[in-house]
Amino acid sequence: MRRFLNLDRVLLALACGCGSILFPISVLTAQSLPERKETPSQKAPARKPDLEKRKEDLNKQSEAAFERRDYKGAEAVLRELIEIDGENFVPWYNLACSLSMQGRTEDAGPMLEKAIELGFSDLTTLQSDPHMAALRRTPNYRRLADSWGKILNERIENNLDALKKSYGPAYTFEKDPALRLVFASAFAPSSFLQAKKEVARMTVLWETLVSTPVTGSVLNPAATRPAREEPDDSPAGARDQATIPWVFVVLPTQDDYAKWAIAKFGPAWERVGGSYSHDEKKLVAKDLSSTLRHEYWHVLHWRDLTARRQMHPIWIMEGLCSLPEDLETLASGELKPVASWRTNQARHLARSGTLTPWDRLFKLDHKQFIGSRPLAYYAQARCIFLYLHSRGKLKEWYQTYVDGYGEDATGAKAFEKVLGKPLKDIQKDFAAWLRLLPQVQEEFKHGDAVFPFDFQEGTGDGIVVASIVSTRSREGGVKGDRNKVGAGLRIRDVITAVDGKPVREMAELIQVLGEYFPGTEVEVEYRRGKTTGTAKLVLVAFK
């Protein structure tokens, strides 16, 4: 079974007033931004390593200038940075901040408009950024804030046109105004429909298990705005649904995914199943199951923490969003997070006494988290939230955490308040719970119920029929011609469900078929090109 990392870069230092953010409050940072095309210059172009090093140096200089409140110095550095990184909205926004702090609001306005033109879309940050206080008192700012929804809608149409030109007619493009999503899908219509349903289910699951609605929630845009530490000088109702930034959800072909991932992640690209870039407002998922669920929860989490003006640590971001990777659908239709290959890893760590102490895990930064032991950290972080869910305390913990964020951004005190014990005792209980979790099957073993033909992992929406008459079917005692054995299935058909249960990847198939015995008749749903159908077949024993 393929195991993917989900490398979701923390791109912005959001306005939060408190917390362990290394950069000036609300000043955006470009250290983790994806590579962008450089603005043409009359000067001879620098070699790429030199250019990237220069960008990094200038970013550090501008951050240092903000820290010492040298806004004139920051302006000079940012103007130099724009010469080589002018297609990136971050230096334009920060230049507007530096000009606003100098009282030069007439100059700051056009810089902010340029940042918006290039992709800045976070009205919450703009409303609360102390560096923008002077600019917010100007008619130009009021005009921008009042028309924020219109600005976002106009931009999404332009970006959608560009996306269509980039991916071409083989893709299906569709907007979901309720969820503020724009889909670009290379999958067959039936698979794309299931992907949209999965996204809708994940939206409901998020607000069922995790977050109470805040202003900007797609399910409750009229919910109460969280308390501000300073007076809100923005227009009333500015953070309604129309001002939530649109997010692109790209479900690419395998070739397009490889091109994108190689450019973004380099040599490690094959270990990455997808990503959500909050700066770009773009989600890319290789499959329509665990990766899509994980990355979409990042979208919802970012919307939530942005509306609250908070920046949650990496262990929360990745652990929480790993939770829906593996789910069980109960008879009631309710979705329940369950143990997975990640819990197998964490269980092994617990049994060997090598779990990371929480006081250290909670303080890891992004670089440390995805550094030498990323899979181990992901596993432990997911299991912490699975533990909270098993105790019926997940939603209470999250609400306690966000309410007390100013006091403790790590999450430790929220555990003590919700579970009523010191953190060390809670970690002992967690380790004991983890050691008792069942080992989750990660591959088929002798005697397991499987299809009576050879099959293999597909391209993200199902399991591919590799051959109709296999050694398994012959040795399993299944008699008859190939159509009877395969129930009319053909080579390269894609099986998408078994008795109505999705099997979009091998892990899902192992989980679903684990409920059956050899000799059981099941109904499978399959896709053949753009057409769909159902077939009945008898499961055989894996040999």
mmCIF file of N, CA and C in Angstrom, residues 15-118:
data_model
loop_
_atom_site.group_PDB
_atom_site.id
_atom_site.type_symbol
_atom_site.label_atom_id
_atom_site.label_comp_id
_atom_site.label_asym_id
_atom_site.label_seq_id
_atom_site.Cartn_x
_atom_site.Cartn_y
_atom_site.Cartn_z
ATOM 1 N N ALA A 15 -2.413 37.422 11.305
ATOM 2 C CA ALA A 15 -2.641 38.305 12.435
ATOM 3 C C ALA A 15 -3.288 37.525 13.554
ATOM 4 N N CYS A 16 -2.662 37.516 14.724
ATOM 5 C CA CYS A 16 -3.264 36.774 15.828
ATOM 6 C C CYS A 16 -3.061 37.475 17.152
ATOM 7 N N GLY A 17 -2.182 38.432 17.231
ATOM 8 C CA GLY A 17 -2.015 39.161 18.477
ATOM 9 C C GLY A 17 -1.174 38.434 19.481
ATOM 10 N N CYS A 18 -1.204 37.097 19.484
ATOM 11 C CA CYS A 18 -0.450 36.300 20.437
ATOM 12 C C CYS A 18 0.103 35.084 19.722
ATOM 13 N N GLY A 19 0.870 34.294 20.453
ATOM 14 C CA GLY A 19 1.364 33.045 19.896
ATOM 15 C C GLY A 19 2.808 33.146 19.485
ATOM 16 N N SER A 20 3.379 31.988 19.177
ATOM 17 C CA SER A 20 4.810 31.921 18.899
ATOM 18 C C SER A 20 5.099 32.086 17.422
ATOM 19 N N ILE A 21 4.745 33.234 16.858
ATOM 20 C CA ILE A 21 5.036 33.534 15.461
ATOM 21 C C ILE A 21 6.327 34.329 15.405
ATOM 22 N N LEU A 22 7.220 33.918 14.525
ATOM 23 C CA LEU A 22 8.548 34.497 14.511
ATOM 24 C C LEU A 22 8.627 35.834 13.811
ATOM 25 N N PHE A 23 7.575 36.177 13.034
ATOM 26 C CA PHE A 23 7.644 37.386 12.229
ATOM 27 C C PHE A 23 6.744 38.461 12.805
ATOM 28 N N PRO A 24 6.904 39.695 12.375
ATOM 29 C CA PRO A 24 6.058 40.774 12.878
ATOM 30 C C PRO A 24 4.592 40.446 12.672
ATOM 31 N N ILE A 25 3.748 40.874 13.571
ATOM 32 C CA ILE A 25 2.325 40.567 13.515
ATOM 33 C C ILE A 25 1.751 40.975 12.169
ATOM 34 N N SER A 26 1.187 40.012 11.482
ATOM 35 C CA SER A 26 0.463 40.191 10.225
ATOM 36 C C SER A 26 1.340 40.506 9.028
ATOM 37 N N VAL A 27 2.640 40.692 9.211
ATOM 38 C CA VAL A 27 3.481 40.879 8.046
ATOM 39 C C VAL A 27 3.674 39.519 7.401
ATOM 40 N N LEU A 28 3.374 39.411 6.116
ATOM 41 C CA LEU A 28 3.419 38.123 5.449
ATOM 42 C C LEU A 28 4.854 37.742 5.158
ATOM 43 N N THR A 29 5.117 36.425 5.149
ATOM 44 C CA THR A 29 6.458 35.941 4.876
ATOM 45 C C THR A 29 6.455 35.121 3.609
ATOM 46 N N ALA A 30 7.543 35.172 2.886
ATOM 47 C CA ALA A 30 7.633 34.460 1.617
ATOM 48 C C ALA A 30 8.599 33.291 1.685
ATOM 49 N N GLN A 31 9.067 32.929 2.876
ATOM 50 C CA GLN A 31 10.071 31.886 2.974
ATOM 51 C C GLN A 31 9.580 30.553 2.446
ATOM 52 N N SER A 32 8.283 30.264 2.615
ATOM 53 C CA SER A 32 7.763 28.959 2.211
ATOM 54 C C SER A 32 6.887 29.027 0.976
ATOM 55 N N LEU A 33 6.868 30.166 0.319
ATOM 56 C CA LEU A 33 6.009 30.294 -0.851
ATOM 57 C C LEU A 33 6.538 29.464 -2.003
ATOM 58 N N PRO A 34 5.653 28.914 -2.824
ATOM 59 C CA PRO A 34 6.108 28.177 -3.986
ATOM 60 C C PRO A 34 6.855 29.083 -4.947
ATOM 61 N N GLU A 35 7.734 28.469 -5.722
ATOM 62 C CA GLU A 35 8.533 29.240 -6.666
ATOM 63 C C GLU A 35 7.642 29.939 -7.679
ATOM 64 N N ARG A 36 7.982 31.167 -8.012
ATOM 65 C CA ARG A 36 7.204 31.923 -8.982
ATOM 66 C C ARG A 36 8.123 32.403 -10.097
ATOM 67 N N LYS A 37 7.518 32.765 -11.212
ATOM 68 C CA LYS A 37 8.306 33.298 -12.313
ATOM 69 C C LYS A 37 8.816 34.683 -11.961
ATOM 70 N N GLU A 38 10.060 34.937 -12.321
ATOM 71 C CA GLU A 38 10.632 36.240 -12.016
ATOM 72 C C GLU A 38 10.169 37.293 -13.024
ATOM 73 N N THR A 39 10.077 38.529 -12.546
ATOM 74 C CA THR A 39 9.725 39.631 -13.428
ATOM 75 C C THR A 39 10.901 39.928 -14.352
ATOM 76 N N PRO A 40 10.670 40.075 -15.652
ATOM 77 C CA PRO A 40 11.767 40.381 -16.557
ATOM 78 C C PRO A 40 12.478 41.664 -16.140
ATOM 79 N N SER A 41 13.771 41.690 -16.333
ATOM 80 C CA SER A 41 14.558 42.853 -15.943
ATOM 81 C C SER A 41 15.539 43.180 -17.054
ATOM 82 N N GLN A 42 15.933 44.434 -17.124
ATOM 83 C CA GLN A 42 16.917 44.835 -18.120
ATOM 84 C C GLN A 42 18.299 44.334 -17.742
ATOM 85 N N LYS A 43 18.477 44.021 -16.441
ATOM 86 C CA LYS A 43 19.764 43.508 -15.996
ATOM 87 C C LYS A 43 19.922 42.056 -16.440
ATOM 88 N N ALA A 44 21.181 41.604 -16.525
ATOM 89 C CA ALA A 44 21.422 40.206 -16.851
ATOM 90 C C ALA A 44 20.837 39.338 -15.754
ATOM 91 N N PRO A 45 20.066 38.312 -16.094
ATOM 92 C CA PRO A 45 19.430 37.493 -15.063
ATOM 93 C C PRO A 45 20.454 36.736 -14.236
ATOM 94 N N ALA A 46 20.195 36.693 -12.942
ATOM 95 C CA ALA A 46 21.074 35.944 -12.053
ATOM 96 C C ALA A 46 20.795 34.459 -12.216
ATOM 97 N N ARG A 47 21.834 33.646 -11.920
ATOM 98 C CA ARG A 47 21.590 32.212 -11.917
ATOM 99 C C ARG A 47 20.555 31.885 -10.849
ATOM 100 N N LYS A 48 19.774 30.825 -11.058
ATOM 101 C CA LYS A 48 18.660 30.522 -10.167
ATOM 102 C C LYS A 48 19.062 30.417 -8.699
ATOM 103 N N PRO A 49 20.129 29.674 -8.343
ATOM 104 C CA PRO A 49 20.500 29.606 -6.926
ATOM 105 C C PRO A 49 20.810 30.975 -6.343
ATOM 106 N N ASP A 50 21.494 31.825 -7.126
ATOM 107 C CA ASP A 50 21.815 33.170 -6.651
ATOM 108 C C ASP A 50 20.549 33.997 -6.473
ATOM 109 N N LEU A 51 19.611 33.854 -7.385
ATOM 110 C CA LEU A 51 18.373 34.618 -7.322
ATOM 111 C C LEU A 51 17.553 34.211 -6.103
ATOM 112 N N GLU A 52 17.428 32.905 -5.867
ATOM 113 C CA GLU A 52 16.664 32.439 -4.714
ATOM 114 C C GLU A 52 17.330 32.863 -3.414
ATOM 115 N N LYS A 53 18.658 32.830 -3.400
ATOM 116 C CA LYS A 53 19.377 33.264 -2.200
ATOM 117 C C LYS A 53 19.157 34.751 -1.961
ATOM 118 N N ARG A 54 19.110 35.523 -3.030
ATOM 119 C CA ARG A 54 18.879 36.961 -2.894
ATOM 120 C C ARG A 54 17.479 37.233 -2.358
ATOM 121 N N LYS A 55 16.483 36.506 -2.864
ATOM 122 C CA LYS A 55 15.123 36.661 -2.347
ATOM 123 C C LYS A 55 15.077 36.365 -0.855
ATOM 124 N N GLU A 56 15.720 35.274 -0.469
ATOM 125 C CA GLU A 56 15.726 34.877 0.943
ATOM 126 C C GLU A 56 16.371 35.954 1.804
ATOM 127 N N ASP A 57 17.490 36.487 1.339
ATOM 128 C CA ASP A 57 18.185 37.529 2.102
ATOM 129 C C ASP A 57 17.322 38.782 2.243
ATOM 130 N N LEU A 58 16.671 39.186 1.156
ATOM 131 C CA LEU A 58 15.843 40.387 1.204
ATOM 132 C C LEU A 58 14.622 40.181 2.099
ATOM 133 N N ASN A 59 14.053 38.993 2.073
ATOM 134 C CA ASN A 59 12.930 38.711 2.971
ATOM 135 C C ASN A 59 13.358 38.837 4.425
ATOM 136 N N LYS A 60 14.519 38.284 4.750
ATOM 137 C CA LYS A 60 15.020 38.368 6.123
ATOM 138 C C LYS A 60 15.284 39.820 6.515
ATOM 139 N N GLN A 61 15.824 40.594 5.577
ATOM 140 C CA GLN A 61 16.099 42.006 5.869
ATOM 141 C C GLN A 61 14.808 42.784 6.117
ATOM 142 N N SER A 62 13.776 42.504 5.318
ATOM 143 C CA SER A 62 12.514 43.230 5.505
ATOM 144 C C SER A 62 11.864 42.841 6.825
ATOM 145 N N GLU A 63 11.935 41.560 7.191
ATOM 146 C CA GLU A 63 11.371 41.117 8.467
ATOM 147 C C GLU A 63 12.097 41.773 9.636
ATOM 148 N N ALA A 64 13.428 41.847 9.517
ATOM 149 C CA ALA A 64 14.212 42.475 10.583
ATOM 150 C C ALA A 64 13.870 43.954 10.706
ATOM 151 N N ALA A 65 13.654 44.616 9.573
ATOM 152 C CA ALA A 65 13.300 46.034 9.603
ATOM 153 C C ALA A 65 11.957 46.250 10.292
ATOM 154 N N PHE A 66 10.982 45.383 10.025
ATOM 155 C CA PHE A 66 9.692 45.487 10.714
ATOM 156 C C PHE A 66 9.856 45.254 12.209
ATOM 157 N N GLU A 67 10.700 44.310 12.587
ATOM 158 C CA GLU A 67 10.884 44.003 14.001
ATOM 159 C C GLU A 67 11.449 45.200 14.763
ATOM 160 N N ARG A 68 12.328 45.951 14.104
ATOM 161 C CA ARG A 68 12.892 47.126 14.788
ATOM 162 C C ARG A 68 12.130 48.408 14.455
ATOM 163 N N ARG A 69 10.983 48.231 13.788
ATOM 164 C CA ARG A 69 10.088 49.340 13.450
ATOM 165 C C ARG A 69 10.736 50.373 12.530
ATOM 166 N N ASP A 70 11.637 49.901 11.699
ATOM 167 C CA ASP A 70 12.274 50.752 10.700
ATOM 168 C C ASP A 70 11.486 50.603 9.398
ATOM 169 N N TYR A 71 10.369 51.309 9.311
ATOM 170 C CA TYR A 71 9.464 51.114 8.180
ATOM 171 C C TYR A 71 9.999 51.741 6.897
ATOM 172 N N LYS A 72 10.796 52.779 7.023
ATOM 173 C CA LYS A 72 11.438 53.359 5.848
ATOM 174 C C LYS A 72 12.458 52.376 5.282
ATOM 175 N N GLY A 73 13.221 51.747 6.175
ATOM 176 C CA GLY A 73 14.179 50.742 5.730
ATOM 177 C C GLY A 73 13.492 49.541 5.106
ATOM 178 N N ALA A 74 12.367 49.130 5.706
ATOM 179 C CA ALA A 74 11.612 48.007 5.147
ATOM 180 C C ALA A 74 11.114 48.337 3.750
ATOM 181 N N GLU A 75 10.672 49.582 3.562
ATOM 182 C CA GLU A 75 10.195 50.006 2.240
ATOM 183 C C GLU A 75 11.283 49.839 1.191
ATOM 184 N N ALA A 76 12.496 50.281 1.510
ATOM 185 C CA ALA A 76 13.592 50.202 0.548
ATOM 186 C C ALA A 76 13.904 48.750 0.176
ATOM 187 N N VAL A 77 13.939 47.891 1.178
ATOM 188 C CA VAL A 77 14.241 46.479 0.928
ATOM 189 C C VAL A 77 13.133 45.831 0.102
ATOM 190 N N LEU A 78 11.887 46.134 0.431
ATOM 191 C CA LEU A 78 10.761 45.526 -0.275
ATOM 192 C C LEU A 78 10.693 45.975 -1.729
ATOM 193 N N ARG A 79 11.033 47.226 -1.988
ATOM 194 C CA ARG A 79 11.047 47.689 -3.380
ATOM 195 C C ARG A 79 12.117 46.939 -4.175
ATOM 196 N N GLU A 80 13.235 46.652 -3.534
ATOM 197 C CA GLU A 80 14.281 45.869 -4.202
ATOM 198 C C GLU A 80 13.810 44.431 -4.427
ATOM 199 N N LEU A 81 13.101 43.884 -3.442
ATOM 200 C CA LEU A 81 12.593 42.521 -3.571
ATOM 201 C C LEU A 81 11.582 42.414 -4.708
ATOM 202 N N ILE A 82 10.755 43.430 -4.859
ATOM 203 C CA ILE A 82 9.746 43.421 -5.917
ATOM 204 C C ILE A 82 10.392 43.390 -7.300
ATOM 205 N N GLU A 83 11.599 43.950 -7.418
ATOM 206 C CA GLU A 83 12.295 43.930 -8.704
ATOM 207 C C GLU A 83 12.558 42.505 -9.184
ATOM 208 N N ILE A 84 12.737 41.561 -8.250
ATOM 209 C CA ILE A 84 13.058 40.187 -8.642
ATOM 210 C C ILE A 84 11.939 39.196 -8.301
ATOM 211 N N ASP A 85 10.914 39.642 -7.581
ATOM 212 C CA ASP A 85 9.816 38.750 -7.195
ATOM 213 C C ASP A 85 8.489 39.487 -7.304
ATOM 214 N N GLY A 86 8.320 40.202 -8.393
ATOM 215 C CA GLY A 86 7.173 41.085 -8.544
ATOM 216 C C GLY A 86 5.853 40.401 -8.810
ATOM 217 N N GLU A 87 5.865 39.101 -9.130
ATOM 218 C CA GLU A 87 4.616 38.376 -9.352
ATOM 219 C C GLU A 87 4.086 37.741 -8.076
ATOM 220 N N ASN A 88 4.789 37.959 -6.994
ATOM 221 C CA ASN A 88 4.401 37.424 -5.685
ATOM 222 C C ASN A 88 3.694 38.534 -4.914
ATOM 223 N N PHE A 89 2.489 38.279 -4.414
ATOM 224 C CA PHE A 89 1.740 39.347 -3.747
ATOM 225 C C PHE A 89 2.323 39.736 -2.397
ATOM 226 N N VAL A 90 3.115 38.857 -1.780
ATOM 227 C CA VAL A 90 3.580 39.096 -0.414
ATOM 228 C C VAL A 90 4.393 40.386 -0.276
ATOM 229 N N PRO A 91 5.431 40.629 -1.090
ATOM 230 C CA PRO A 91 6.170 41.886 -0.907
ATOM 231 C C PRO A 91 5.329 43.125 -1.185
ATOM 232 N N TRP A 92 4.354 43.027 -2.090
ATOM 233 C CA TRP A 92 3.474 44.171 -2.351
ATOM 234 C C TRP A 92 2.616 44.473 -1.123
ATOM 235 N N TYR A 93 2.081 43.431 -0.500
ATOM 236 C CA TYR A 93 1.284 43.632 0.711
ATOM 237 C C TYR A 93 2.147 44.230 1.816
ATOM 238 N N ASN A 94 3.334 43.674 2.010
ATOM 239 C CA ASN A 94 4.200 44.183 3.069
ATOM 240 C C ASN A 94 4.675 45.610 2.785
ATOM 241 N N LEU A 95 4.829 45.946 1.502
ATOM 242 C CA LEU A 95 5.170 47.321 1.149
ATOM 243 C C LEU A 95 4.029 48.255 1.533
ATOM 244 N N ALA A 96 2.792 47.823 1.294
ATOM 245 C CA ALA A 96 1.637 48.624 1.721
ATOM 246 C C ALA A 96 1.652 48.813 3.234
ATOM 247 N N CYS A 97 2.029 47.770 3.966
ATOM 248 C CA CYS A 97 2.126 47.869 5.429
ATOM 249 C C CYS A 97 3.161 48.909 5.840
ATOM 250 N N SER A 98 4.329 48.858 5.211
ATOM 251 C CA SER A 98 5.401 49.787 5.589
ATOM 252 C C SER A 98 5.012 51.229 5.278
ATOM 253 N N LEU A 99 4.326 51.445 4.157
ATOM 254 C CA LEU A 99 3.890 52.795 3.794
ATOM 255 C C LEU A 99 2.783 53.276 4.724
ATOM 256 N N SER A 100 1.865 52.377 5.083
ATOM 257 C CA SER A 100 0.796 52.739 6.018
ATOM 258 C C SER A 100 1.374 53.157 7.364
ATOM 259 N N MET A 101 2.384 52.443 7.834
ATOM 260 C CA MET A 101 2.994 52.767 9.123
ATOM 261 C C MET A 101 3.743 54.097 9.084
ATOM 262 N N GLN A 102 4.129 54.533 7.883
ATOM 263 C CA GLN A 102 4.764 55.844 7.736
ATOM 264 C C GLN A 102 3.730 56.954 7.558
ATOM 265 N N GLY A 103 2.451 56.589 7.530
ATOM 266 C CA GLY A 103 1.401 57.575 7.329
ATOM 267 C C GLY A 103 1.184 57.935 5.878
ATOM 268 N N ARG A 104 1.818 57.217 4.972
ATOM 269 C CA ARG A 104 1.717 57.522 3.540
ATOM 270 C C ARG A 104 0.604 56.659 2.922
ATOM 271 N N THR A 105 -0.601 56.924 3.344
ATOM 272 C CA THR A 105 -1.720 56.076 2.935
ATOM 273 C C THR A 105 -2.048 56.202 1.450
ATOM 274 N N GLU A 106 -1.800 57.374 0.859
ATOM 275 C CA GLU A 106 -2.076 57.522 -0.571
ATOM 276 C C GLU A 106 -1.146 56.640 -1.394
ATOM 277 N N ASP A 107 0.083 56.449 -0.901
ATOM 278 C CA ASP A 107 1.021 55.556 -1.588
ATOM 279 C C ASP A 107 0.728 54.090 -1.264
ATOM 280 N N ALA A 108 0.232 53.836 -0.051
ATOM 281 C CA ALA A 108 -0.024 52.453 0.371
ATOM 282 C C ALA A 108 -1.187 51.832 -0.391
ATOM 283 N N GLY A 109 -2.198 52.646 -0.714
ATOM 284 C CA GLY A 109 -3.388 52.125 -1.382
ATOM 285 C C GLY A 109 -3.087 51.373 -2.664
ATOM 286 N N PRO A 110 -2.339 51.967 -3.609
ATOM 287 C CA PRO A 110 -2.033 51.256 -4.851
ATOM 288 C C PRO A 110 -1.227 49.975 -4.626
ATOM 289 N N MET A 111 -0.370 49.967 -3.589
ATOM 290 C CA MET A 111 0.407 48.760 -3.303
ATOM 291 C C MET A 111 -0.516 47.625 -2.840
ATOM 292 N N LEU A 112 -1.500 47.979 -2.022
ATOM 293 C CA LEU A 112 -2.470 46.975 -1.585
ATOM 294 C C LEU A 112 -3.285 46.471 -2.772
ATOM 295 N N GLU A 113 -3.687 47.380 -3.647
ATOM 296 C CA GLU A 113 -4.456 46.967 -4.820
ATOM 297 C C GLU A 113 -3.642 46.020 -5.704
ATOM 298 N N LYS A 114 -2.338 46.279 -5.808
ATOM 299 C CA LYS A 114 -1.479 45.384 -6.590
ATOM 300 C C LYS A 114 -1.402 44.009 -5.931
ATOM 301 N N ALA A 115 -1.303 43.983 -4.599
ATOM 302 C CA ALA A 115 -1.272 42.703 -3.883
ATOM 303 C C ALA A 115 -2.557 41.924 -4.129
ATOM 304 N N ILE A 116 -3.678 42.628 -4.120
ATOM 305 C CA ILE A 116 -4.972 41.984 -4.372
ATOM 306 C C ILE A 116 -5.022 41.451 -5.801
ATOM 307 N N GLU A 117 -4.525 42.234 -6.734
ATOM 308 C CA GLU A 117 -4.497 41.809 -8.134
ATOM 309 C C GLU A 117 -3.693 40.526 -8.309
ATOM 310 N N LEU A 118 -2.609 40.382 -7.530
ATOM 311 C CA LEU A 118 -1.724 39.226 -7.661
ATOM 312 C C LEU A 118 -2.157 38.025 -6.828
#
